[in-house]
Every structure is written in structure tokens, then in C-alpha cells.
JSON list of C-alpha atoms in Angstrom, two decimals:
[
{"chain": "A", "resi": 1, "resn": "UNK", "atom": "CA", "xyz": [-0.01, -0.29, 0.41]},
{"chain": "A", "resi": 2, "resn": "UNK", "atom": "CA", "xyz": [1.10, 3.22, -1.10]},
{"chain": "A", "resi": 3, "resn": "UNK", "atom": "CA", "xyz": [1.17, 5.54, 1.84]},
{"chain": "A", "resi": 4, "resn": "UNK", "atom": "CA", "xyz": [-0.29, 9.55, 1.88]},
{"chain": "A", "resi": 5, "resn": "UNK", "atom": "CA", "xyz": [2.17, 11.65, -0.23]},
{"chain": "A", "resi": 6, "resn": "UNK", "atom": "CA", "xyz": [4.46, 8.76, -0.89]},
{"chain": "A", "resi": 7, "resn": "UNK", "atom": "CA", "xyz": [5.77, 8.23, -4.07]},
{"chain": "A", "resi": 8, "resn": "UNK", "atom": "CA", "xyz": [5.90, 5.25, -6.29]},
{"chain": "A", "resi": 9, "resn": "UNK", "atom": "CA", "xyz": [9.13, 5.30, -8.28]},
{"chain": "A", "resi": 10, "resn": "UNK", "atom": "CA", "xyz": [9.85, 2.93, -11.56]},
{"chain": "A", "resi": 11, "resn": "UNK", "atom": "CA", "xyz": [12.40, 2.73, -14.25]},
{"chain": "A", "resi": 12, "resn": "UNK", "atom": "CA", "xyz": [11.71, 1.48, -17.17]},
{"chain": "A", "resi": 13, "resn": "UNK", "atom": "CA", "xyz": [13.21, 0.95, -20.52]},
{"chain": "A", "resi": 14, "resn": "UNK", "atom": "CA", "xyz": [12.02, 3.47, -23.42]},
{"chain": "A", "resi": 15, "resn": "UNK", "atom": "CA", "xyz": [12.86, 2.17, -26.69]},
{"chain": "A", "resi": 16, "resn": "UNK", "atom": "CA", "xyz": [11.37, -0.69, -29.10]},
{"chain": "A", "resi": 17, "resn": "UNK", "atom": "CA", "xyz": [7.62, -2.40, -27.36]},
{"chain": "A", "resi": 18, "resn": "UNK", "atom": "CA", "xyz": [8.26, -0.81, -23.60]},
{"chain": "A", "resi": 19, "resn": "UNK", "atom": "CA", "xyz": [7.99, 2.64, -24.63]},
{"chain": "A", "resi": 20, "resn": "UNK", "atom": "CA", "xyz": [4.35, 1.56, -25.97]},
{"chain": "A", "resi": 21, "resn": "UNK", "atom": "CA", "xyz": [3.59, 0.29, -22.41]},
{"chain": "A", "resi": 22, "resn": "UNK", "atom": "CA", "xyz": [1.99, 4.00, -22.14]},
{"chain": "A", "resi": 23, "resn": "UNK", "atom": "CA", "xyz": [2.83, 4.00, -17.76]},
{"chain": "A", "resi": 24, "resn": "UNK", "atom": "CA", "xyz": [1.20, 7.20, -17.26]},
{"chain": "A", "resi": 25, "resn": "UNK", "atom": "CA", "xyz": [-2.52, 5.35, -18.65]},
{"chain": "A", "resi": 26, "resn": "UNK", "atom": "CA", "xyz": [-1.83, 2.27, -16.72]},
{"chain": "A", "resi": 27, "resn": "UNK", "atom": "CA", "xyz": [-0.82, 3.84, -13.61]},
{"chain": "A", "resi": 28, "resn": "UNK", "atom": "CA", "xyz": [-3.80, 6.49, -14.11]},
{"chain": "A", "resi": 29, "resn": "UNK", "atom": "CA", "xyz": [-6.11, 3.00, -13.38]},
{"chain": "A", "resi": 30, "resn": "UNK", "atom": "CA", "xyz": [-4.69, 3.51, -9.70]},
{"chain": "A", "resi": 31, "resn": "UNK", "atom": "CA", "xyz": [-4.91, 7.12, -9.21]},
{"chain": "A", "resi": 32, "resn": "UNK", "atom": "CA", "xyz": [-1.79, 7.34, -9.87]},
{"chain": "A", "resi": 33, "resn": "UNK", "atom": "CA", "xyz": [-0.68, 10.89, -11.83]},
{"chain": "A", "resi": 34, "resn": "UNK", "atom": "CA", "xyz": [3.28, 11.08, -13.29]},
{"chain": "A", "resi": 35, "resn": "UNK", "atom": "CA", "xyz": [4.42, 14.38, -11.15]},
{"chain": "A", "resi": 36, "resn": "UNK", "atom": "CA", "xyz": [8.50, 13.97, -12.35]},
{"chain": "A", "resi": 37, "resn": "UNK", "atom": "CA", "xyz": [9.36, 11.68, -15.45]},
{"chain": "A", "resi": 38, "resn": "UNK", "atom": "CA", "xyz": [14.00, 11.85, -15.17]},
{"chain": "A", "resi": 39, "resn": "UNK", "atom": "CA", "xyz": [16.83, 9.77, -16.80]},
{"chain": "A", "resi": 40, "resn": "UNK", "atom": "CA", "xyz": [17.83, 6.72, -15.26]},
{"chain": "A", "resi": 41, "resn": "UNK", "atom": "CA", "xyz": [21.77, 6.50, -14.47]},
{"chain": "A", "resi": 42, "resn": "UNK", "atom": "CA", "xyz": [22.33, 3.21, -13.47]},
{"chain": "A", "resi": 43, "resn": "UNK", "atom": "CA", "xyz": [25.51, 4.84, -12.12]},
{"chain": "A", "resi": 44, "resn": "UNK", "atom": "CA", "xyz": [23.60, 6.44, -9.27]},
{"chain": "A", "resi": 45, "resn": "UNK", "atom": "CA", "xyz": [22.32, 2.93, -7.38]},
{"chain": "A", "resi": 46, "resn": "UNK", "atom": "CA", "xyz": [25.76, 1.37, -6.63]},
{"chain": "A", "resi": 47, "resn": "UNK", "atom": "CA", "xyz": [24.67, -2.44, -7.18]},
{"chain": "A", "resi": 48, "resn": "UNK", "atom": "CA", "xyz": [22.31, -1.63, -9.55]},
{"chain": "A", "resi": 49, "resn": "UNK", "atom": "CA", "xyz": [21.71, -5.52, -12.18]},
{"chain": "A", "resi": 50, "resn": "UNK", "atom": "CA", "xyz": [19.28, -5.08, -14.26]},
{"chain": "A", "resi": 51, "resn": "UNK", "atom": "CA", "xyz": [17.54, -9.10, -15.16]},
{"chain": "A", "resi": 52, "resn": "UNK", "atom": "CA", "xyz": [15.99, -10.28, -18.22]},
{"chain": "A", "resi": 53, "resn": "UNK", "atom": "CA", "xyz": [13.59, -11.59, -15.61]},
{"chain": "A", "resi": 54, "resn": "UNK", "atom": "CA", "xyz": [11.35, -14.34, -17.86]},
{"chain": "A", "resi": 55, "resn": "UNK", "atom": "CA", "xyz": [13.09, -17.38, -20.07]},
{"chain": "A", "resi": 56, "resn": "UNK", "atom": "CA", "xyz": [15.94, -19.08, -20.77]},
{"chain": "A", "resi": 57, "resn": "UNK", "atom": "CA", "xyz": [17.84, -16.16, -19.79]},
{"chain": "A", "resi": 58, "resn": "UNK", "atom": "CA", "xyz": [15.94, -14.49, -17.19]},
{"chain": "A", "resi": 59, "resn": "UNK", "atom": "CA", "xyz": [18.84, -14.13, -14.90]},
{"chain": "A", "resi": 60, "resn": "UNK", "atom": "CA", "xyz": [21.26, -12.48, -17.70]},
{"chain": "A", "resi": 61, "resn": "UNK", "atom": "CA", "xyz": [21.80, -8.79, -17.97]},
{"chain": "A", "resi": 62, "resn": "UNK", "atom": "CA", "xyz": [20.45, -6.69, -21.64]},
{"chain": "A", "resi": 63, "resn": "UNK", "atom": "CA", "xyz": [21.94, -3.63, -23.14]},
{"chain": "A", "resi": 64, "resn": "UNK", "atom": "CA", "xyz": [19.61, -0.75, -21.23]},
{"chain": "A", "resi": 65, "resn": "UNK", "atom": "CA", "xyz": [19.09, 1.62, -23.90]},
{"chain": "A", "resi": 66, "resn": "UNK", "atom": "CA", "xyz": [17.44, 5.01, -23.45]},
{"chain": "A", "resi": 67, "resn": "UNK", "atom": "CA", "xyz": [15.21, 4.06, -20.15]},
{"chain": "A", "resi": 68, "resn": "UNK", "atom": "CA", "xyz": [13.04, 6.78, -17.87]},
{"chain": "A", "resi": 69, "resn": "UNK", "atom": "CA", "xyz": [12.89, 7.00, -13.91]},
{"chain": "A", "resi": 70, "resn": "UNK", "atom": "CA", "xyz": [8.81, 7.80, -13.25]},
{"chain": "A", "resi": 71, "resn": "UNK", "atom": "CA", "xyz": [7.73, 8.64, -9.70]},
{"chain": "A", "resi": 72, "resn": "UNK", "atom": "CA", "xyz": [3.35, 8.97, -9.85]},
{"chain": "A", "resi": 73, "resn": "UNK", "atom": "CA", "xyz": [1.43, 9.80, -7.17]},
{"chain": "A", "resi": 74, "resn": "UNK", "atom": "CA", "xyz": [-1.59, 9.22, -5.75]},
{"chain": "A", "resi": 75, "resn": "UNK", "atom": "CA", "xyz": [-4.61, 11.61, -7.04]},
{"chain": "A", "resi": 76, "resn": "UNK", "atom": "CA", "xyz": [-5.68, 13.15, -3.97]},
{"chain": "A", "resi": 77, "resn": "UNK", "atom": "CA", "xyz": [-2.55, 13.38, -2.84]},
{"chain": "A", "resi": 78, "resn": "UNK", "atom": "CA", "xyz": [-1.91, 16.13, -5.73]},
{"chain": "A", "resi": 79, "resn": "UNK", "atom": "CA", "xyz": [-2.63, 18.90, -3.19]},
{"chain": "A", "resi": 80, "resn": "UNK", "atom": "CA", "xyz": [0.09, 18.41, -1.25]},
{"chain": "A", "resi": 81, "resn": "UNK", "atom": "CA", "xyz": [2.72, 19.06, -3.96]},
{"chain": "A", "resi": 82, "resn": "UNK", "atom": "CA", "xyz": [6.15, 18.73, -3.72]},
{"chain": "A", "resi": 83, "resn": "UNK", "atom": "CA", "xyz": [8.71, 21.21, -5.75]},
{"chain": "A", "resi": 84, "resn": "UNK", "atom": "CA", "xyz": [8.77, 20.44, -8.61]},
{"chain": "A", "resi": 85, "resn": "UNK", "atom": "CA", "xyz": [12.80, 19.55, -10.10]},
{"chain": "A", "resi": 86, "resn": "UNK", "atom": "CA", "xyz": [15.79, 21.40, -11.50]},
{"chain": "A", "resi": 87, "resn": "UNK", "atom": "CA", "xyz": [14.17, 20.71, -14.58]},
{"chain": "A", "resi": 88, "resn": "UNK", "atom": "CA", "xyz": [11.21, 21.24, -16.65]},
{"chain": "A", "resi": 89, "resn": "UNK", "atom": "CA", "xyz": [11.99, 18.45, -19.20]},
{"chain": "A", "resi": 90, "resn": "UNK", "atom": "CA", "xyz": [14.95, 15.55, -19.34]},
{"chain": "A", "resi": 91, "resn": "UNK", "atom": "CA", "xyz": [17.80, 15.49, -21.59]},
{"chain": "A", "resi": 92, "resn": "UNK", "atom": "CA", "xyz": [15.29, 13.08, -23.70]},
{"chain": "A", "resi": 93, "resn": "UNK", "atom": "CA", "xyz": [13.53, 15.97, -23.97]},
{"chain": "A", "resi": 94, "resn": "UNK", "atom": "CA", "xyz": [10.61, 14.03, -22.10]},
{"chain": "A", "resi": 95, "resn": "UNK", "atom": "CA", "xyz": [8.29, 16.43, -20.41]},
{"chain": "A", "resi": 96, "resn": "UNK", "atom": "CA", "xyz": [9.38, 15.65, -15.91]},
{"chain": "A", "resi": 97, "resn": "UNK", "atom": "CA", "xyz": [6.09, 17.68, -14.43]},
{"chain": "A", "resi": 98, "resn": "UNK", "atom": "CA", "xyz": [2.53, 16.68, -14.67]},
{"chain": "A", "resi": 99, "resn": "UNK", "atom": "CA", "xyz": [0.31, 18.15, -17.38]},
{"chain": "A", "resi": 100, "resn": "UNK", "atom": "CA", "xyz": [-2.49, 20.29, -15.63]},
{"chain": "A", "resi": 101, "resn": "UNK", "atom": "CA", "xyz": [-5.92, 18.37, -14.91]},
{"chain": "A", "resi": 102, "resn": "UNK", "atom": "CA", "xyz": [-9.97, 20.45, -15.10]},
{"chain": "A", "resi": 103, "resn": "UNK", "atom": "CA", "xyz": [-11.54, 20.38, -11.48]},
{"chain": "A", "resi": 104, "resn": "UNK", "atom": "CA", "xyz": [-13.85, 17.56, -12.99]},
{"chain": "A", "resi": 105, "resn": "UNK", "atom": "CA", "xyz": [-11.01, 15.23, -13.33]},
{"chain": "A", "resi": 106, "resn": "UNK", "atom": "CA", "xyz": [-10.88, 12.44, -10.74]},
{"chain": "A", "resi": 107, "resn": "UNK", "atom": "CA", "xyz": [-15.05, 12.44, -10.71]},
{"chain": "A", "resi": 108, "resn": "UNK", "atom": "CA", "xyz": [-13.38, 11.83, -14.47]},
{"chain": "A", "resi": 109, "resn": "UNK", "atom": "CA", "xyz": [-10.57, 9.35, -14.45]},
{"chain": "A", "resi": 110, "resn": "UNK", "atom": "CA", "xyz": [-13.04, 6.79, -12.23]},
{"chain": "A", "resi": 111, "resn": "UNK", "atom": "CA", "xyz": [-15.29, 7.08, -15.44]},
{"chain": "A", "resi": 112, "resn": "UNK", "atom": "CA", "xyz": [-12.82, 6.45, -18.33]},
{"chain": "A", "resi": 113, "resn": "UNK", "atom": "CA", "xyz": [-12.17, 3.30, -15.96]},
{"chain": "A", "resi": 114, "resn": "UNK", "atom": "CA", "xyz": [-15.61, 1.95, -15.02]},
{"chain": "A", "resi": 115, "resn": "UNK", "atom": "CA", "xyz": [-14.92, 3.12, -11.16]},
{"chain": "A", "resi": 116, "resn": "UNK", "atom": "CA", "xyz": [-18.69, 3.95, -9.97]},
{"chain": "A", "resi": 117, "resn": "UNK", "atom": "CA", "xyz": [-19.65, 6.56, -7.03]},
{"chain": "A", "resi": 118, "resn": "UNK", "atom": "CA", "xyz": [-18.95, 3.47, -4.10]},
{"chain": "A", "resi": 119, "resn": "UNK", "atom": "CA", "xyz": [-15.69, 3.33, -5.38]},
{"chain": "A", "resi": 120, "resn": "UNK", "atom": "CA", "xyz": [-16.84, -0.98, -7.28]},
{"chain": "A", "resi": 121, "resn": "UNK", "atom": "CA", "xyz": [-15.25, -1.42, -9.84]},
{"chain": "A", "resi": 122, "resn": "UNK", "atom": "CA", "xyz": [-18.82, -1.87, -12.47]}
]
């Protein structure tokens, strides 16, 4: 469970089929909104070793290529925002700040994803 005002950090490869996963849409299904995106640099994480995770070579590393780290927060926790990052875009040219949302966003999101007023999925 995510604590109030907590964040979910995801590092994700950008090219190939990975860029088509659309993490922002996937996480919005659980009321998570992108608040920051930055280039991933494995040298900032001593001991980091990427693994394939599946198949006969699941324990073998793979070339990282262009990768980003995403930070998500729960939609209800956005009223108290953190200071913005020092840059408004990554070196890949990807914006790092969340888009502005209209006042009807929470209800709009619930309806888009099949949630009723009582929180039960339709």
C-alpha cells in the first residue's frame, strides 16, 4: 500500500515495445498520476544490475539503452505538491512535470476506468 503523499518510482526502458506500454495510462487506472520523469542513470544506483526476468536467460543482463525513471503519486495527494524538479524536461526532451488537470478530473478518471460512486468497479 502506498502511504499518504508517498511515491511510486519506476525505471523503464524507452525503445522498442517498452515505449508502447504507456505507463501513464496504466497507472491512472489506480489513480496514480505522473509527477516527475527523468533520465535513468544506473551509475547513480551502486550495485544495480538489470535482469531479463523471463525465459531461459532470465538471470542475464540486457543492454539498457535509453531509460527513464518515473515518479507517480496518488491523485488525492496532489493537493500538497512537492517542489518541482530543477528541469522541466529530461535530456531526452520528455516533459518532467504533470499536465494540468481540470476540476472534474477525479470523477472523469473514475468513469473512464469503470468505477462507480461507491468505489466498486462496474
